[in-house]
Amino acid sequence: MISLFDLFKIGIGPSSSHTVGPMRAANRFVADLADLADRAGIAHVSVSLFGSLAWTGKGHGTDKAVILGLAGEAPETIDPDQADAIAAGVTTSGILPLGGTHPIRFEPARDIIFDYETPTPRHPNTLAFTASGADGAVIATERWCSVGGGFVVREDARADLGAVTETVPYPFANAVDLLRAGEASGLSIAAMMRENEFSLRDPAIVLAHVDLILATMMSGIERGMRTTGHLPGGLNVSRRAHALHQRMQADASRNDTAPHEKMDWVSLFAMAVNEENAAGGKIVTAPTNGAAGVIPAVLRYFRDFCPGATQDLMRDFIFTATAIGGLFKTNASISGAEVGCQGEVGVAASMAAAGLAAARGASNAQIENAAEIAMEHHLGMTCDPVGGLVQIPCIERNAFGAIKAISAASLAARGDGSHRVSLDQVIATMRQTGADMNSKYKETSLGGLAANFIEC
C-alpha cells in the first residue's frame, strides 16, 4: 500500500512533479553530500534537467525549485512568500548556500541546464546533479527521477517509490484484494486504511496529519477566493475565483439561485485552489499539484452541502481516497509526463468519487464503482499545458474533474455496486493508454492545446 503520508504531501505550487519533486531531489542530493568527508571541498554544483523537466521546467518553476532544494529548503516547510526572494538572491549574487550553510558559486543561467535532447531511460522527469571542487574535479554525481505526486527515486534504484514495505493488517495490491479484505473483515475501506496507518504510526500522529491535510485544503480554498491579480508566468491569466465568489454570494443573498448552481460552487472551490497552486502557494498534492483542486472541492461540497457532514466523515473521505490513489500509483501512474492528465485530474476524480461515496455511507462495492466511473470518463486525457504553465487548461480542468467525481459518486450510490467494468480493468486501461499516448501530449507543451493556443 501507499501511505497517506506519501500520497498527500503539503508543498508549494505549481507542480508536484516539476516543483515539489525536483526540490526534494535537490534536498536529498545535499543530504547525501553531507555524508562525504570532502564536502568542504565542494566549490560548484550543476544541474541538468531532461525530458519533460526540460521542456516545461521553466513554466513549472523547476529551476527555482532546484535552487531552493540545494539551499536546504523543503516543500513542506518553506514559506511560499519567501521562495521567490531566496531564489532571486541566489540569481543576483551568484552564491548558493549549499544546504543552507556552505556558500558556493552558482549561476542559475549557466549551472541549470535544460537538456532537450538526451533520452530519459527510466522516466521522462529526470534530473542530474554534479558537485565538483575548485579544480573542476567531480566529487559526486546523482541522477533522480520525479515520478509524480512529489515522489522521487534515484534513477538507479531498484525498489519502487513510496510503497510501504512493512506488514499491515489489511494488505492489498489491487481493488479485488481490497474488496475481498473488506468482505472478510466486515470493515469499510476507510476503516481498513485507518488500521493500516495506525499499524505504522501512532494513531494520534496519523489523525493529526489527516486533520492538517483537511485544514490546508480548506485554507487553500479560502486564500484562492480572496486573492486577486494575475498569475505569474507570462500568459497574463487573471485570477477568477475572487470575482466569481463575490457574484455567487450576491446571487445567494437575493435568493437568486438555481439548483445546478451548487456545481458552480464546486467549480469555484477547485479553481480557487488551482489558482493558488499556479501562483506558487501552499497546497496539498492530491495526488499531484496539477490536480490539487479536485479533492478539496469535493470535500468542501460534502462539508457545506451534504447533511450530516462531520470531521470524522471527512477523515473517512481521505482514508478511502488514499486507498484508491495508492492503487493507481502502484499499478499505473500519477505522472502527467508519463500517462497524460488522466493520471492527474483523472486519478484525483477517481479518488474524490470514492471518498465522497464513502463519506455518504456507500458500501465498499459502491465505492469501487464510483472510483471506476470517474476514471473511465477521464481515459485518454492529455497533458498539454499552454506555455508549460499549470494554468490553461489545468485550472478549469480541476473544476470539471470535481464535478465528474460528484456525478460518479451519485451514480454509484444509486446502484448496488455491481458493474461490468472493474476498477482494476480501468487502471490497466489507463496505464496502457498512457503508454500508447504520443509523448507530445504528456506534459511537454509540444502538442494539443499548448501547440494550437496561438492560432485559436
Coordinates of C-alpha atoms in Angstrom, one line a residue:
M1 CA 0.0 0.0 0.0
I2 CA 0.9 3.6 -0.3
S3 CA 0.6 5.6 2.9
L4 CA -1.4 8.8 3.1
F5 CA 1.8 10.4 4.4
D6 CA 3.3 9.7 0.9
L7 CA 0.2 10.4 -1.2
F8 CA -0.9 13.6 0.5
K9 CA 2.0 16.0 0.8
I10 CA 2.0 19.6 1.7
G11 CA 4.1 21.7 -0.6
I12 CA 4.2 24.7 -2.9
G13 CA 3.0 25.1 -6.5
P14 CA 2.8 24.9 -9.3
S15 CA 3.7 21.3 -9.9
S16 CA 4.3 18.2 -7.8
S17 CA 6.4 16.5 -10.4
H18 CA 8.2 19.7 -11.7
T19 CA 8.4 21.7 -8.5
V20 CA 8.0 19.6 -5.3
G21 CA 9.8 16.6 -6.7
P22 CA 12.9 18.4 -8.0
M23 CA 13.1 20.3 -4.8
R24 CA 13.0 17.1 -2.8
A25 CA 15.6 15.5 -5.1
A26 CA 17.9 18.5 -4.7
N27 CA 17.4 18.3 -1.0
R28 CA 18.3 14.6 -1.0
F29 CA 21.4 15.3 -3.0
V30 CA 22.6 17.8 -0.5
A31 CA 21.8 15.4 2.4
D32 CA 23.9 12.8 0.6
L33 CA 26.8 15.3 0.2
A34 CA 26.7 15.8 4.0
D35 CA 28.0 12.3 4.4
L36 CA 31.1 12.9 2.3
A37 CA 34.3 13.6 4.1
D38 CA 35.4 16.1 1.4
R39 CA 32.1 18.1 1.4
A40 CA 34.1 21.2 2.5
G41 CA 35.9 21.0 -0.8
I42 CA 32.8 21.4 -2.9
A43 CA 33.0 24.6 -4.8
H44 CA 30.4 24.2 -7.5
V45 CA 27.2 22.3 -8.3
S46 CA 25.5 22.0 -11.7
V47 CA 22.1 20.5 -12.5
S48 CA 20.8 19.1 -15.8
L49 CA 17.1 18.7 -16.5
F50 CA 15.9 16.2 -19.0
G51 CA 12.7 15.2 -20.8
S52 CA 9.6 16.9 -19.6
L53 CA 11.6 18.7 -16.9
A54 CA 13.5 20.4 -19.7
W55 CA 10.5 21.1 -22.0
T56 CA 8.2 22.6 -19.4
G57 CA 10.5 23.2 -16.4
K58 CA 10.7 27.0 -16.8
G59 CA 6.9 27.3 -16.8
H60 CA 6.7 25.0 -13.8
G61 CA 9.4 26.7 -11.9
T62 CA 11.7 23.7 -11.8
D63 CA 14.8 25.9 -11.9
K64 CA 13.6 27.8 -8.8
A65 CA 12.7 24.6 -7.1
V66 CA 16.2 23.2 -7.7
I67 CA 17.8 26.3 -6.2
L68 CA 15.6 26.1 -3.1
G69 CA 16.3 22.4 -2.6
L70 CA 20.0 22.9 -3.0
A71 CA 19.8 25.8 -0.4
G72 CA 18.3 23.3 2.1
E73 CA 14.7 24.2 1.7
A74 CA 11.9 21.6 1.8
P75 CA 8.5 21.8 0.2
E76 CA 6.6 21.1 3.5
T77 CA 8.3 23.8 5.5
I78 CA 9.2 26.6 3.1
D79 CA 7.3 29.8 3.4
P80 CA 5.8 30.4 -0.1
D81 CA 6.1 34.2 0.4
Q82 CA 9.9 33.8 0.8
A83 CA 10.6 31.3 -2.0
D84 CA 10.9 33.9 -4.8
A85 CA 13.2 36.1 -2.7
I86 CA 15.5 33.2 -1.8
A87 CA 15.8 32.1 -5.5
A88 CA 16.3 35.7 -6.6
G89 CA 19.0 36.3 -4.0
V90 CA 21.0 33.3 -5.5
T91 CA 20.5 34.6 -9.0
T92 CA 21.6 38.1 -8.2
S93 CA 24.6 37.2 -6.0
G94 CA 25.8 34.1 -7.9
I95 CA 26.3 32.5 -4.5
L96 CA 24.3 29.5 -3.3
P97 CA 24.2 28.5 0.4
L98 CA 24.5 24.7 -0.2
G99 CA 22.4 23.0 2.5
G100 CA 21.8 26.5 3.9
T101 CA 25.3 26.7 5.3
H102 CA 28.0 26.2 2.8
P103 CA 28.4 29.0 0.2
I104 CA 29.4 28.0 -3.3
R105 CA 29.4 29.7 -6.6
F106 CA 26.2 29.1 -8.6
E107 CA 24.8 31.0 -11.6
P108 CA 21.4 29.5 -12.5
A109 CA 21.5 30.7 -16.1
R110 CA 24.7 28.7 -16.5
D111 CA 24.5 25.9 -13.9
I112 CA 20.9 24.8 -14.5
I113 CA 21.0 23.1 -17.9
F114 CA 17.8 22.4 -19.8
D115 CA 18.7 19.4 -21.9
Y116 CA 16.1 18.8 -24.6
E117 CA 18.0 16.1 -26.5
T118 CA 19.3 13.4 -24.1
P119 CA 16.9 10.4 -23.7
T120 CA 15.5 9.6 -20.3
P121 CA 15.9 5.8 -19.9
R122 CA 13.7 5.3 -16.8
H123 CA 11.2 8.3 -16.5
P124 CA 10.6 11.4 -18.6
N125 CA 11.1 13.6 -15.5
T126 CA 14.8 13.1 -14.9
L127 CA 17.4 15.4 -13.4
A128 CA 21.2 15.0 -12.7
F129 CA 23.3 16.7 -10.1
T130 CA 27.1 17.1 -10.2
A131 CA 29.3 18.5 -7.4
S132 CA 32.8 19.5 -8.1
G133 CA 35.8 21.0 -6.4
A134 CA 37.6 24.3 -7.1
D135 CA 39.9 22.4 -9.6
G136 CA 36.8 21.2 -11.5
A137 CA 37.3 17.6 -10.4
V138 CA 34.0 15.8 -9.9
I139 CA 33.3 14.9 -6.3
A140 CA 29.8 13.4 -6.5
T141 CA 27.0 12.8 -9.1
E142 CA 23.4 11.6 -8.7
R143 CA 20.5 11.1 -11.1
W144 CA 17.0 11.3 -9.8
C145 CA 13.5 10.8 -11.3
S146 CA 10.5 12.8 -10.2
V147 CA 7.7 10.3 -10.8
G148 CA 4.6 12.3 -10.0
G149 CA 2.9 13.5 -6.8
G150 CA 6.1 14.7 -5.3
F151 CA 7.6 11.2 -5.3
V152 CA 11.3 11.0 -6.2
V153 CA 13.5 8.0 -6.7
R154 CA 17.2 7.5 -7.6
E155 CA 17.4 6.6 -11.3
D156 CA 19.4 3.5 -10.4
A157 CA 17.2 2.4 -7.5
R158 CA 15.6 -1.0 -7.9
A159 CA 12.8 -0.6 -5.4
D160 CA 9.5 1.1 -6.2
L161 CA 8.9 4.5 -4.7
G162 CA 6.8 5.4 -1.8
A163 CA 5.5 1.9 -1.1
V164 CA 5.1 0.8 2.4
T165 CA 7.1 -2.4 2.9
E166 CA 6.1 -3.1 6.5
T167 CA 3.4 -5.6 7.3
V168 CA 0.0 -4.1 7.6
P169 CA -3.2 -5.7 8.9
Y170 CA -5.1 -5.4 5.6
P171 CA -2.6 -5.6 2.7
F172 CA -3.8 -5.2 -0.9
A173 CA -2.2 -4.9 -4.3
N174 CA -5.4 -4.2 -6.4
A175 CA -9.1 -3.4 -6.0
V176 CA -10.1 -7.1 -5.9
D177 CA -7.8 -7.7 -2.9
L178 CA -9.2 -4.6 -1.3
L179 CA -12.8 -5.7 -1.7
R180 CA -12.0 -9.2 -0.5
A181 CA -10.3 -7.8 2.6
G182 CA -13.4 -5.8 3.3
E183 CA -15.7 -8.9 2.9
A184 CA -13.5 -11.0 5.2
S185 CA -13.2 -8.4 7.9
G186 CA -16.6 -6.7 7.6
L187 CA -14.8 -3.3 7.6
S188 CA -15.2 -0.4 5.3
I189 CA -12.3 0.7 3.1
A190 CA -11.7 3.7 5.3
A191 CA -11.6 1.5 8.4
M192 CA -9.1 -0.8 6.9
M193 CA -6.9 2.0 5.7
R194 CA -7.1 3.6 9.2
E195 CA -5.9 0.4 10.8
N196 CA -3.1 0.1 8.3
E197 CA -1.9 3.6 9.0
F198 CA -2.3 3.0 12.8
S199 CA -0.1 0.0 12.5
L200 CA 2.7 2.1 11.0
R201 CA 2.5 5.2 13.2
D202 CA 1.0 6.4 16.4
P203 CA -2.8 6.9 15.8
A204 CA -2.6 10.5 17.2
I205 CA 0.1 11.3 14.6
V206 CA -2.0 9.8 11.8
L207 CA -5.2 11.7 12.7
A208 CA -3.3 14.9 13.2
H209 CA -1.8 14.6 9.7
V210 CA -5.2 13.9 8.2
D211 CA -6.6 17.0 10.0
L212 CA -3.7 19.0 8.8
I213 CA -4.4 17.9 5.2
L214 CA -8.0 18.9 5.6
A215 CA -7.2 22.3 7.1
T216 CA -4.6 23.0 4.4
M217 CA -7.1 22.2 1.7
M218 CA -9.8 24.4 3.2
S219 CA -7.2 27.2 3.7
G220 CA -6.2 27.0 0.1
I221 CA -9.8 27.4 -1.0
E222 CA -10.2 30.5 1.3
R223 CA -6.9 32.1 0.1
G224 CA -7.9 31.5 -3.5
M225 CA -11.3 33.0 -3.1
R226 CA -10.0 36.2 -1.5
T227 CA -6.9 36.9 -3.7
T228 CA -7.0 39.0 -6.8
G229 CA -4.5 39.8 -9.6
H230 CA -2.7 38.0 -12.4
L231 CA -1.0 34.7 -12.2
P232 CA 2.8 34.6 -12.9
G233 CA 4.4 33.1 -15.9
G234 CA 3.7 35.5 -18.8
L235 CA 0.2 34.3 -20.0
N236 CA -1.4 37.2 -18.1
V237 CA -4.1 34.9 -16.8
S238 CA -6.4 36.8 -14.3
R239 CA -7.4 35.1 -11.1
R240 CA -11.2 34.4 -11.4
A241 CA -12.1 32.8 -8.1
H242 CA -12.4 36.1 -6.1
A243 CA -14.8 37.8 -8.6
L244 CA -16.7 34.6 -9.1
H245 CA -17.1 34.2 -5.3
Q246 CA -18.4 37.7 -5.0
R247 CA -21.0 37.3 -7.8
M248 CA -22.2 34.0 -6.3
Q249 CA -22.5 35.5 -2.8
A250 CA -24.6 38.3 -4.3
D251 CA -26.9 35.9 -6.0
A252 CA -27.3 33.9 -2.8
S253 CA -28.2 37.0 -0.8
R254 CA -31.0 37.7 -3.3
N255 CA -32.1 34.1 -3.1
D256 CA -31.5 34.1 -6.9
T257 CA -30.0 30.6 -7.4
A258 CA -30.9 27.6 -9.5
P259 CA -30.4 24.0 -8.2
H260 CA -27.5 23.4 -10.5
E261 CA -25.6 26.3 -9.1
K262 CA -24.2 24.1 -6.3
M263 CA -21.9 22.8 -9.1
D264 CA -20.8 26.4 -9.7
W265 CA -19.6 26.4 -6.0
V266 CA -17.7 23.2 -6.7
S267 CA -16.1 24.8 -9.7
L268 CA -15.2 27.8 -7.6
F269 CA -13.6 25.8 -4.9
A270 CA -11.5 23.8 -7.3
M271 CA -10.4 26.9 -9.3
A272 CA -9.5 28.7 -6.1
V273 CA -7.1 26.0 -5.1
N274 CA -5.5 25.7 -8.5
E275 CA -5.1 29.4 -8.8
E276 CA -3.2 29.3 -5.5
N277 CA -1.1 26.4 -6.9
A278 CA -0.4 28.3 -10.1
A279 CA 0.8 31.3 -8.0
G280 CA 3.2 29.1 -6.1
G281 CA 1.1 29.0 -2.9
K282 CA 0.8 26.2 -0.3
I283 CA -1.4 23.3 -1.3
V284 CA -1.7 19.5 -0.9
T285 CA -0.6 17.1 -3.5
A286 CA -3.9 15.3 -4.1
P287 CA -2.4 13.2 -5.7
T288 CA -0.5 15.9 -7.6
N289 CA -0.3 19.7 -7.7
G290 CA -1.8 19.9 -11.1
A291 CA -4.9 18.1 -9.8
A292 CA -4.8 19.7 -6.3
G293 CA -8.2 21.3 -6.6
V294 CA -10.4 18.3 -7.2
I295 CA -10.4 16.6 -3.8
P296 CA -10.6 19.9 -1.8
A297 CA -13.6 21.0 -3.9
V298 CA -15.5 17.7 -3.4
L299 CA -14.6 17.7 0.3
R300 CA -15.9 21.3 0.6
Y301 CA -19.0 20.3 -1.3
F302 CA -19.6 17.5 1.2
R303 CA -18.9 19.8 4.2
D304 CA -21.1 22.7 3.0
F305 CA -23.9 21.0 1.1
C306 CA -24.4 17.4 2.4
P307 CA -26.4 16.9 5.5
G308 CA -24.7 15.1 8.4
A309 CA -21.1 16.0 7.3
T310 CA -18.6 15.7 10.2
Q311 CA -14.9 15.8 10.7
D312 CA -14.8 12.1 11.2
L313 CA -16.6 11.5 7.9
M314 CA -14.2 13.9 6.2
R315 CA -11.4 11.8 7.6
D316 CA -13.1 8.7 6.1
F317 CA -13.1 10.5 2.8
I318 CA -9.3 10.9 3.0
F319 CA -8.6 7.4 4.1
T320 CA -10.7 6.0 1.3
A321 CA -9.2 8.3 -1.3
T322 CA -5.8 7.2 -0.1
A323 CA -6.6 3.5 -0.9
I324 CA -7.8 4.4 -4.4
G325 CA -4.9 6.7 -5.1
G326 CA -2.5 4.0 -4.0
L327 CA -3.9 1.6 -6.4
F328 CA -3.3 4.0 -9.3
K329 CA 0.2 4.8 -8.0
T330 CA 1.1 1.1 -7.6
N331 CA -0.4 -0.3 -10.8
A332 CA -0.3 2.6 -13.3
S333 CA 1.0 6.2 -12.7
I334 CA 0.0 9.6 -11.3
S335 CA 2.5 11.4 -13.5
G336 CA 1.2 13.6 -16.3
A337 CA 4.6 13.3 -18.0
E338 CA 4.2 9.5 -18.1
V339 CA 0.5 9.0 -18.8
G340 CA -1.1 12.4 -19.5
C341 CA -3.6 14.2 -17.4
Q342 CA -5.7 11.1 -17.0
G343 CA -3.0 10.3 -14.4
E344 CA -3.5 13.6 -12.6
V345 CA -7.0 15.0 -12.8
G346 CA -8.4 11.6 -13.7
V347 CA -6.9 9.9 -10.7
A348 CA -7.9 12.8 -8.4
A349 CA -11.5 12.5 -9.7
S350 CA -11.5 8.8 -9.0
M351 CA -10.1 9.3 -5.5
A352 CA -12.6 12.1 -4.8
A353 CA -15.6 10.0 -6.1
A354 CA -14.6 7.1 -3.8
G355 CA -14.1 9.4 -0.9
L356 CA -17.4 11.2 -1.3
A357 CA -19.2 7.8 -1.7
A358 CA -17.6 6.6 1.5
A359 CA -18.4 9.7 3.4
R360 CA -22.0 9.4 2.3
G361 CA -22.3 5.8 3.6
A362 CA -21.8 3.8 0.4
S363 CA -20.7 0.1 0.5
N364 CA -17.2 -0.9 -0.5
A365 CA -18.6 -2.2 -3.8
Q366 CA -20.3 1.1 -4.5
I367 CA -17.1 3.0 -3.6
E368 CA -15.1 0.9 -6.0
N369 CA -17.8 1.5 -8.6
A370 CA -17.6 5.3 -8.0
A371 CA -13.9 5.3 -8.5
E372 CA -14.2 3.2 -11.7
I373 CA -16.8 5.5 -13.2
A374 CA -14.8 8.6 -12.5
M375 CA -11.6 7.3 -14.2
E376 CA -13.5 5.6 -17.1
H377 CA -14.6 9.1 -18.2
H378 CA -11.1 10.6 -18.0
L379 CA -9.4 7.9 -20.1
G380 CA -7.1 9.4 -22.8
M381 CA -7.0 12.9 -21.3
T382 CA -3.8 14.6 -22.5
C383 CA -1.5 16.8 -20.5
D384 CA -1.0 19.9 -22.8
P385 CA -0.4 22.9 -20.6
V386 CA -0.1 26.2 -22.5
G387 CA 3.4 27.7 -22.1
G388 CA 4.3 24.9 -19.7
L389 CA 2.2 26.6 -17.0
V390 CA -0.3 24.9 -14.7
Q391 CA -3.0 27.4 -15.8
I392 CA -4.6 26.7 -19.1
P393 CA -6.4 24.3 -19.2
C394 CA -5.4 23.0 -15.8
I395 CA -7.4 25.3 -13.6
E396 CA -10.8 24.7 -15.3
R397 CA -9.9 21.1 -15.8
N398 CA -9.9 20.6 -12.0
A399 CA -13.4 22.1 -11.8
F400 CA -14.7 19.6 -14.3
G401 CA -12.8 16.8 -12.6
A402 CA -14.6 17.6 -9.3
I403 CA -18.0 17.7 -10.9
K404 CA -17.4 14.4 -12.6
A405 CA -16.4 12.9 -9.2
I406 CA -19.6 14.0 -7.6
S407 CA -21.6 12.6 -10.5
A408 CA -19.7 9.3 -10.3
A409 CA -20.3 9.0 -6.6
S410 CA -24.0 9.8 -7.1
L411 CA -24.4 7.2 -9.9
A412 CA -22.7 4.6 -7.9
A413 CA -24.8 5.2 -4.8
R414 CA -27.9 4.7 -6.9
G415 CA -26.8 1.2 -7.8
D416 CA -25.9 -1.9 -5.8
G417 CA -22.2 -1.9 -6.6
S418 CA -22.3 -4.5 -9.4
H419 CA -21.0 -3.3 -12.8
R420 CA -19.3 -4.8 -15.8
V421 CA -16.0 -2.9 -15.9
S422 CA -13.9 -3.2 -12.8
L423 CA -11.6 -0.6 -11.3
D424 CA -8.7 -2.8 -11.8
Q425 CA -9.5 -3.1 -15.5
V426 CA -9.9 0.7 -15.8
I427 CA -6.5 1.2 -14.1
A428 CA -4.9 -1.2 -16.5
T429 CA -6.5 0.6 -19.4
M430 CA -5.3 3.9 -18.2
R431 CA -1.7 2.6 -18.0
Q432 CA -1.9 1.1 -21.5
T433 CA -3.5 4.3 -22.9
G434 CA -0.7 6.4 -21.3
A435 CA 1.9 4.1 -22.8
D436 CA 0.3 4.4 -26.3
M437 CA -0.1 8.2 -26.0
N438 CA 2.3 10.3 -28.1
S439 CA 4.9 12.0 -26.0
K440 CA 3.9 15.4 -27.2
Y441 CA 0.7 15.0 -25.2
K442 CA 2.5 14.2 -22.0
E443 CA 3.5 17.5 -20.3
T444 CA 5.9 18.7 -23.0
S445 CA 3.7 21.6 -24.2
L446 CA 4.5 20.4 -27.7
G447 CA 1.1 19.3 -28.7
G448 CA -2.7 19.7 -28.2
L449 CA -3.9 23.0 -26.8
A450 CA -0.4 24.1 -26.0
A451 CA 0.6 23.9 -29.7
N452 CA -2.6 25.5 -31.0
F453 CA -3.2 28.2 -28.5
I454 CA -1.6 31.0 -30.6
E455 CA -3.8 30.0 -33.6
C456 CA -7.1 29.9 -31.7

